[in-house]
Amino acid sequence: MIEIAVLPDAEAVGARAADIFDRAVQSGVRTLGLATGSSTDPVYAELTRRHGGRRNLYRTMQLFQLDEYIGLPVEHPERYLEVIRRSFAGPLGVPISRVQAPDAEGADPNLAGTSFELSIANAGGIDLQLLGVGANGHIAFNEPGTPFDSRTRAVELAGQTRRDNARFFKGDLDAVPRRAMSQGIATILSARRILLVAIGQAKSAPVAALVRTPPTPDLPVSALHDHPAVTMLVDLDAASGIESDAILPTVRLSNGRSRVAGEL
Ligand code: GLP
């Protein structure tokens, strides 16, 4: 079941997501899966505003990344480990040793994938996974066509994804890696709870497609229909393509004023 709350703007999405994070952590959640990209910025900014410098609530969390570029130098600012350090682990006082990412430098991506999966399993699984969605419906770097039983592995980025992400590389498409290590769709679906945030007009197409499309590998985000506990927070722009007469029974839409039923 996917609960979708439509909220007025990015700040409201960030605040609601931070409420969900805080409630989850206060109720004993230990492992968090973290996404990168601009949609998660308001979430991390709000958590930093609430908890930055106090180092109490999140300090002992075990953090798992969703994905990591292959081929970026270790010190590159857009390496996702660096992004998570800058935007989440650092401000919230989580030691970097508690952040785990698939090894994107190793000679053997299969081994790197398997050992990342093992790390997740050894931590008892991911309690709460934060996700964004790509304009083409990807989750993590699982591009259209990815099988739903996929696990962490090396992947090729779609052309559209590289063009979209060029904005993080000063618009230089050649600087955007062609490959990444990515949690698979089955890995993502193994998380106990999933929180997806979608902000802005560029997300209206994948959000509209998600609410009307039963699970199909052509639209990776549609795999979430098969998960029992998904909350989606979308702003008005991202919700603007939803047609109320084409909503699947696995989707419950709310105007975001009241707490979403079944939410974390
Ligand atoms: C990136 C990441 C995804 C992210 C998505 C959307 O390529 N691999 O995890 O959810 O694209 O990013 P943004 O929020 O910047 O639009």
mmCIF file with all atom_site columns, N, CA, C and O in Angstrom, residues 207-237:
data_model
loop_
_atom_site.group_PDB
_atom_site.id
_atom_site.type_symbol
_atom_site.label_atom_id
_atom_site.label_alt_id
_atom_site.label_comp_id
_atom_site.label_asym_id
_atom_site.label_entity_id
_atom_site.label_seq_id
_atom_site.pdbx_PDB_ins_code
_atom_site.Cartn_x
_atom_site.Cartn_y
_atom_site.Cartn_z
_atom_site.occupancy
_atom_site.B_iso_or_equiv
_atom_site.pdbx_formal_charge
_atom_site.auth_seq_id
_atom_site.auth_comp_id
_atom_site.auth_asym_id
_atom_site.auth_atom_id
_atom_site.pdbx_PDB_model_num
ATOM 1   N N  . VAL A 1 207 ? 5.398  10.580 -10.798 1.00 0.00 ? 207 VAL A N  1
ATOM 2   C CA . VAL A 1 207 ? 4.391  10.430 -9.732  1.00 0.00 ? 207 VAL A CA 1
ATOM 3   C C  . VAL A 1 207 ? 3.045  10.062 -10.354 1.00 0.00 ? 207 VAL A C  1
ATOM 4   O O  . VAL A 1 207 ? 2.348  9.151  -9.891  1.00 0.00 ? 207 VAL A O  1
ATOM 5   N N  . ALA A 1 208 ? 2.672  10.745 -11.440 1.00 0.00 ? 208 ALA A N  1
ATOM 6   C CA . ALA A 1 208 ? 1.393  10.445 -12.112 1.00 0.00 ? 208 ALA A CA 1
ATOM 7   C C  . ALA A 1 208 ? 1.409  9.017  -12.660 1.00 0.00 ? 208 ALA A C  1
ATOM 8   O O  . ALA A 1 208 ? 0.418  8.283  -12.570 1.00 0.00 ? 208 ALA A O  1
ATOM 9   N N  . ALA A 1 209 ? 2.557  8.601  -13.218 1.00 0.00 ? 209 ALA A N  1
ATOM 10  C CA . ALA A 1 209 ? 2.654  7.241  -13.770 1.00 0.00 ? 209 ALA A CA 1
ATOM 11  C C  . ALA A 1 209 ? 2.543  6.210  -12.647 1.00 0.00 ? 209 ALA A C  1
ATOM 12  O O  . ALA A 1 209 ? 1.877  5.178  -12.802 1.00 0.00 ? 209 ALA A O  1
ATOM 13  N N  . LEU A 1 210 ? 3.164  6.501  -11.518 1.00 0.00 ? 210 LEU A N  1
ATOM 14  C CA . LEU A 1 210 ? 3.146  5.554  -10.407 1.00 0.00 ? 210 LEU A CA 1
ATOM 15  C C  . LEU A 1 210 ? 1.720  5.263  -9.936  1.00 0.00 ? 210 LEU A C  1
ATOM 16  O O  . LEU A 1 210 ? 1.363  4.110  -9.716  1.00 0.00 ? 210 LEU A O  1
ATOM 17  N N  . VAL A 1 211 ? 0.901  6.299  -9.786  1.00 0.00 ? 211 VAL A N  1
ATOM 18  C CA . VAL A 1 211 ? -0.428 6.066  -9.199  1.00 0.00 ? 211 VAL A CA 1
ATOM 19  C C  . VAL A 1 211 ? -1.343 5.268  -10.130 1.00 0.00 ? 211 VAL A C  1
ATOM 20  O O  . VAL A 1 211 ? -2.302 4.650  -9.677  1.00 0.00 ? 211 VAL A O  1
ATOM 21  N N  . ARG A 1 212 ? -1.028 5.266  -11.453 1.00 0.00 ? 212 ARG A N  1
ATOM 22  C CA . ARG A 1 212 ? -1.936 4.558  -12.374 1.00 0.00 ? 212 ARG A CA 1
ATOM 23  C C  . ARG A 1 212 ? -1.328 3.286  -12.955 1.00 0.00 ? 212 ARG A C  1
ATOM 24  O O  . ARG A 1 212 ? -2.005 2.554  -13.670 1.00 0.00 ? 212 ARG A O  1
ATOM 25  N N  . THR A 1 213 ? -0.048 2.999  -12.655 1.00 0.00 ? 213 THR A N  1
ATOM 26  C CA . THR A 1 213 ? 0.630  1.874  -13.304 1.00 0.00 ? 213 THR A CA 1
ATOM 27  C C  . THR A 1 213 ? 0.870  0.727  -12.338 1.00 0.00 ? 213 THR A C  1
ATOM 28  O O  . THR A 1 213 ? 1.596  0.890  -11.358 1.00 0.00 ? 213 THR A O  1
ATOM 29  N N  . PRO A 1 214 ? 0.278  -0.435 -12.587 1.00 0.00 ? 214 PRO A N  1
ATOM 30  C CA . PRO A 1 214 ? 0.578  -1.595 -11.754 1.00 0.00 ? 214 PRO A CA 1
ATOM 31  C C  . PRO A 1 214 ? 2.056  -1.958 -11.902 1.00 0.00 ? 214 PRO A C  1
ATOM 32  O O  . PRO A 1 214 ? 2.699  -1.514 -12.855 1.00 0.00 ? 214 PRO A O  1
ATOM 33  N N  . PRO A 1 215 ? 2.585  -2.767 -10.982 1.00 0.00 ? 215 PRO A N  1
ATOM 34  C CA . PRO A 1 215 ? 4.017  -3.048 -11.008 1.00 0.00 ? 215 PRO A CA 1
ATOM 35  C C  . PRO A 1 215 ? 4.513  -3.524 -12.369 1.00 0.00 ? 215 PRO A C  1
ATOM 36  O O  . PRO A 1 215 ? 3.993  -4.489 -12.918 1.00 0.00 ? 215 PRO A O  1
ATOM 37  N N  . THR A 1 216 ? 5.502  -2.815 -12.900 1.00 0.00 ? 216 THR A N  1
ATOM 38  C CA . THR A 1 216 ? 6.151  -3.206 -14.152 1.00 0.00 ? 216 THR A CA 1
ATOM 39  C C  . THR A 1 216 ? 7.597  -2.717 -14.127 1.00 0.00 ? 216 THR A C  1
ATOM 40  O O  . THR A 1 216 ? 7.845  -1.571 -13.715 1.00 0.00 ? 216 THR A O  1
ATOM 41  N N  . PRO A 1 217 ? 8.540  -3.557 -14.593 1.00 0.00 ? 217 PRO A N  1
ATOM 42  C CA . PRO A 1 217 ? 9.938  -3.126 -14.628 1.00 0.00 ? 217 PRO A CA 1
ATOM 43  C C  . PRO A 1 217 ? 10.172 -1.883 -15.494 1.00 0.00 ? 217 PRO A C  1
ATOM 44  O O  . PRO A 1 217 ? 11.186 -1.215 -15.345 1.00 0.00 ? 217 PRO A O  1
ATOM 45  N N  . ASP A 1 218 ? 9.211  -1.574 -16.395 1.00 0.00 ? 218 ASP A N  1
ATOM 46  C CA . ASP A 1 218 ? 9.376  -0.363 -17.210 1.00 0.00 ? 218 ASP A CA 1
ATOM 47  C C  . ASP A 1 218 ? 9.367  0.903  -16.359 1.00 0.00 ? 218 ASP A C  1
ATOM 48  O O  . ASP A 1 218 ? 9.840  1.952  -16.783 1.00 0.00 ? 218 ASP A O  1
ATOM 49  N N  . LEU A 1 219 ? 8.746  0.801  -15.179 1.00 0.00 ? 219 LEU A N  1
ATOM 50  C CA . LEU A 1 219 ? 8.664  1.951  -14.270 1.00 0.00 ? 219 LEU A CA 1
ATOM 51  C C  . LEU A 1 219 ? 9.139  1.460  -12.896 1.00 0.00 ? 219 LEU A C  1
ATOM 52  O O  . LEU A 1 219 ? 8.333  0.984  -12.087 1.00 0.00 ? 219 LEU A O  1
ATOM 53  N N  . PRO A 1 220 ? 10.453 1.541  -12.639 1.00 0.00 ? 220 PRO A N  1
ATOM 54  C CA . PRO A 1 220 ? 10.989 0.915  -11.423 1.00 0.00 ? 220 PRO A CA 1
ATOM 55  C C  . PRO A 1 220 ? 10.264 1.307  -10.139 1.00 0.00 ? 220 PRO A C  1
ATOM 56  O O  . PRO A 1 220 ? 10.042 0.464  -9.259  1.00 0.00 ? 220 PRO A O  1
ATOM 57  N N  . VAL A 1 221 ? 9.847  2.573  -10.028 1.00 0.00 ? 221 VAL A N  1
ATOM 58  C CA . VAL A 1 221 ? 9.187  3.002  -8.788  1.00 0.00 ? 221 VAL A CA 1
ATOM 59  C C  . VAL A 1 221 ? 7.872  2.253  -8.557  1.00 0.00 ? 221 VAL A C  1
ATOM 60  O O  . VAL A 1 221 ? 7.403  2.131  -7.429  1.00 0.00 ? 221 VAL A O  1
ATOM 61  N N  . SER A 1 222 ? 7.294  1.684  -9.625  1.00 0.00 ? 222 SER A N  1
ATOM 62  C CA . SER A 1 222 ? 6.025  0.957  -9.474  1.00 0.00 ? 222 SER A CA 1
ATOM 63  C C  . SER A 1 222 ? 6.199  -0.320 -8.653  1.00 0.00 ? 222 SER A C  1
ATOM 64  O O  . SER A 1 222 ? 5.208  -0.901 -8.191  1.00 0.00 ? 222 SER A O  1
ATOM 65  N N  . ALA A 1 223 ? 7.442  -0.767 -8.437  1.00 0.00 ? 223 ALA A N  1
ATOM 66  C CA . ALA A 1 223 ? 7.691  -1.930 -7.571  1.00 0.00 ? 223 ALA A CA 1
ATOM 67  C C  . ALA A 1 223 ? 7.159  -1.663 -6.163  1.00 0.00 ? 223 ALA A C  1
ATOM 68  O O  . ALA A 1 223 ? 6.851  -2.598 -5.418  1.00 0.00 ? 223 ALA A O  1
ATOM 69  N N  . LEU A 1 224 ? 7.043  -0.392 -5.804  1.00 0.00 ? 224 LEU A N  1
ATOM 70  C CA . LEU A 1 224 ? 6.609  -0.059 -4.435  1.00 0.00 ? 224 LEU A CA 1
ATOM 71  C C  . LEU A 1 224 ? 5.165  -0.475 -4.162  1.00 0.00 ? 224 LEU A C  1
ATOM 72  O O  . LEU A 1 224 ? 4.762  -0.597 -3.010  1.00 0.00 ? 224 LEU A O  1
ATOM 73  N N  . HIS A 1 225 ? 4.374  -0.689 -5.222  1.00 0.00 ? 225 HIS A N  1
ATOM 74  C CA . HIS A 1 225 ? 2.992  -1.162 -5.007  1.00 0.00 ? 225 HIS A CA 1
ATOM 75  C C  . HIS A 1 225 ? 2.986  -2.481 -4.231  1.00 0.00 ? 225 HIS A C  1
ATOM 76  O O  . HIS A 1 225 ? 2.011  -2.792 -3.559  1.00 0.00 ? 225 HIS A O  1
ATOM 77  N N  . ASP A 1 226 ? 4.064  -3.264 -4.360  1.00 0.00 ? 226 ASP A N  1
ATOM 78  C CA . ASP A 1 226 ? 4.121  -4.577 -3.713  1.00 0.00 ? 226 ASP A CA 1
ATOM 79  C C  . ASP A 1 226 ? 4.631  -4.514 -2.278  1.00 0.00 ? 226 ASP A C  1
ATOM 80  O O  . ASP A 1 226 ? 4.748  -5.542 -1.623  1.00 0.00 ? 226 ASP A O  1
ATOM 81  N N  . HIS A 1 227 ? 4.969  -3.314 -1.805  1.00 0.00 ? 227 HIS A N  1
ATOM 82  C CA . HIS A 1 227 ? 5.516  -3.190 -0.440  1.00 0.00 ? 227 HIS A CA 1
ATOM 83  C C  . HIS A 1 227 ? 4.375  -2.831 0.526   1.00 0.00 ? 227 HIS A C  1
ATOM 84  O O  . HIS A 1 227 ? 3.504  -2.035 0.191   1.00 0.00 ? 227 HIS A O  1
ATOM 85  N N  . PRO A 1 228 ? 4.394  -3.390 1.746   1.00 0.00 ? 228 PRO A N  1
ATOM 86  C CA . PRO A 1 228 ? 3.277  -3.141 2.657   1.00 0.00 ? 228 PRO A CA 1
ATOM 87  C C  . PRO A 1 228 ? 3.270  -1.764 3.334   1.00 0.00 ? 228 PRO A C  1
ATOM 88  O O  . PRO A 1 228 ? 2.240  -1.352 3.876   1.00 0.00 ? 228 PRO A O  1
ATOM 89  N N  . ALA A 1 229 ? 4.371  -1.052 3.337   1.00 0.00 ? 229 ALA A N  1
ATOM 90  C CA . ALA A 1 229 ? 4.419  0.180  4.143   1.00 0.00 ? 229 ALA A CA 1
ATOM 91  C C  . ALA A 1 229 ? 5.220  1.273  3.452   1.00 0.00 ? 229 ALA A C  1
ATOM 92  O O  . ALA A 1 229 ? 6.371  1.516  3.771   1.00 0.00 ? 229 ALA A O  1
ATOM 93  N N  . VAL A 1 230 ? 4.584  1.931  2.483   1.00 0.00 ? 230 VAL A N  1
ATOM 94  C CA . VAL A 1 230 ? 5.248  3.023  1.764   1.00 0.00 ? 230 VAL A CA 1
ATOM 95  C C  . VAL A 1 230 ? 4.487  4.317  2.033   1.00 0.00 ? 230 VAL A C  1
ATOM 96  O O  . VAL A 1 230 ? 3.267  4.376  1.885   1.00 0.00 ? 230 VAL A O  1
ATOM 97  N N  . THR A 1 231 ? 5.216  5.339  2.453   1.00 0.00 ? 231 THR A N  1
ATOM 98  C CA . THR A 1 231 ? 4.644  6.674  2.564   1.00 0.00 ? 231 THR A CA 1
ATOM 99  C C  . THR A 1 231 ? 5.346  7.550  1.541   1.00 0.00 ? 231 THR A C  1
ATOM 100 O O  . THR A 1 231 ? 6.575  7.530  1.445   1.00 0.00 ? 231 THR A O  1
ATOM 101 N N  . MET A 1 232 ? 4.548  8.292  0.756   1.00 0.00 ? 232 MET A N  1
ATOM 102 C CA . MET A 1 232 ? 5.137  9.229  -0.205  1.00 0.00 ? 232 MET A CA 1
ATOM 103 C C  . MET A 1 232 ? 4.711  10.627 0.174   1.00 0.00 ? 232 MET A C  1
ATOM 104 O O  . MET A 1 232 ? 3.533  10.872 0.434   1.00 0.00 ? 232 MET A O  1
ATOM 105 N N  . LEU A 1 233 ? 5.668  11.531 0.203   1.00 0.00 ? 233 LEU A N  1
ATOM 106 C CA . LEU A 1 233 ? 5.374  12.937 0.462   1.00 0.00 ? 233 LEU A CA 1
ATOM 107 C C  . LEU A 1 233 ? 5.684  13.700 -0.808  1.00 0.00 ? 233 LEU A C  1
ATOM 108 O O  . LEU A 1 233 ? 6.826  13.651 -1.297  1.00 0.00 ? 233 LEU A O  1
ATOM 109 N N  . VAL A 1 234 ? 4.694  14.379 -1.359  1.00 0.00 ? 234 VAL A N  1
ATOM 110 C CA . VAL A 1 234 ? 4.909  15.094 -2.619  1.00 0.00 ? 234 VAL A CA 1
ATOM 111 C C  . VAL A 1 234 ? 4.425  16.525 -2.465  1.00 0.00 ? 234 VAL A C  1
ATOM 112 O O  . VAL A 1 234 ? 3.458  16.792 -1.746  1.00 0.00 ? 234 VAL A O  1
ATOM 113 N N  . ASP A 1 235 ? 5.104  17.446 -3.127  1.00 0.00 ? 235 ASP A N  1
ATOM 114 C CA . ASP A 1 235 ? 4.606  18.822 -3.083  1.00 0.00 ? 235 ASP A CA 1
ATOM 115 C C  . ASP A 1 235 ? 3.575  19.001 -4.210  1.00 0.00 ? 235 ASP A C  1
ATOM 116 O O  . ASP A 1 235 ? 3.350  18.084 -5.018  1.00 0.00 ? 235 ASP A O  1
ATOM 117 N N  . LEU A 1 236 ? 2.949  20.183 -4.239  1.00 0.00 ? 236 LEU A N  1
ATOM 118 C CA . LEU A 1 236 ? 1.862  20.394 -5.198  1.00 0.00 ? 236 LEU A CA 1
ATOM 119 C C  . LEU A 1 236 ? 2.334  20.233 -6.642  1.00 0.00 ? 236 LEU A C  1
ATOM 120 O O  . LEU A 1 236 ? 1.615  19.673 -7.470  1.00 0.00 ? 236 LEU A O  1
ATOM 121 N N  . ASP A 1 237 ? 3.550  20.697 -6.924  1.00 0.00 ? 237 ASP A N  1
ATOM 122 C CA . ASP A 1 237 ? 4.058  20.571 -8.297  1.00 0.00 ? 237 ASP A CA 1
ATOM 123 C C  . ASP A 1 237 ? 4.227  19.101 -8.688  1.00 0.00 ? 237 ASP A C  1
ATOM 124 O O  . ASP A 1 237 ? 3.840  18.690 -9.782  1.00 0.00 ? 237 ASP A O  1
#
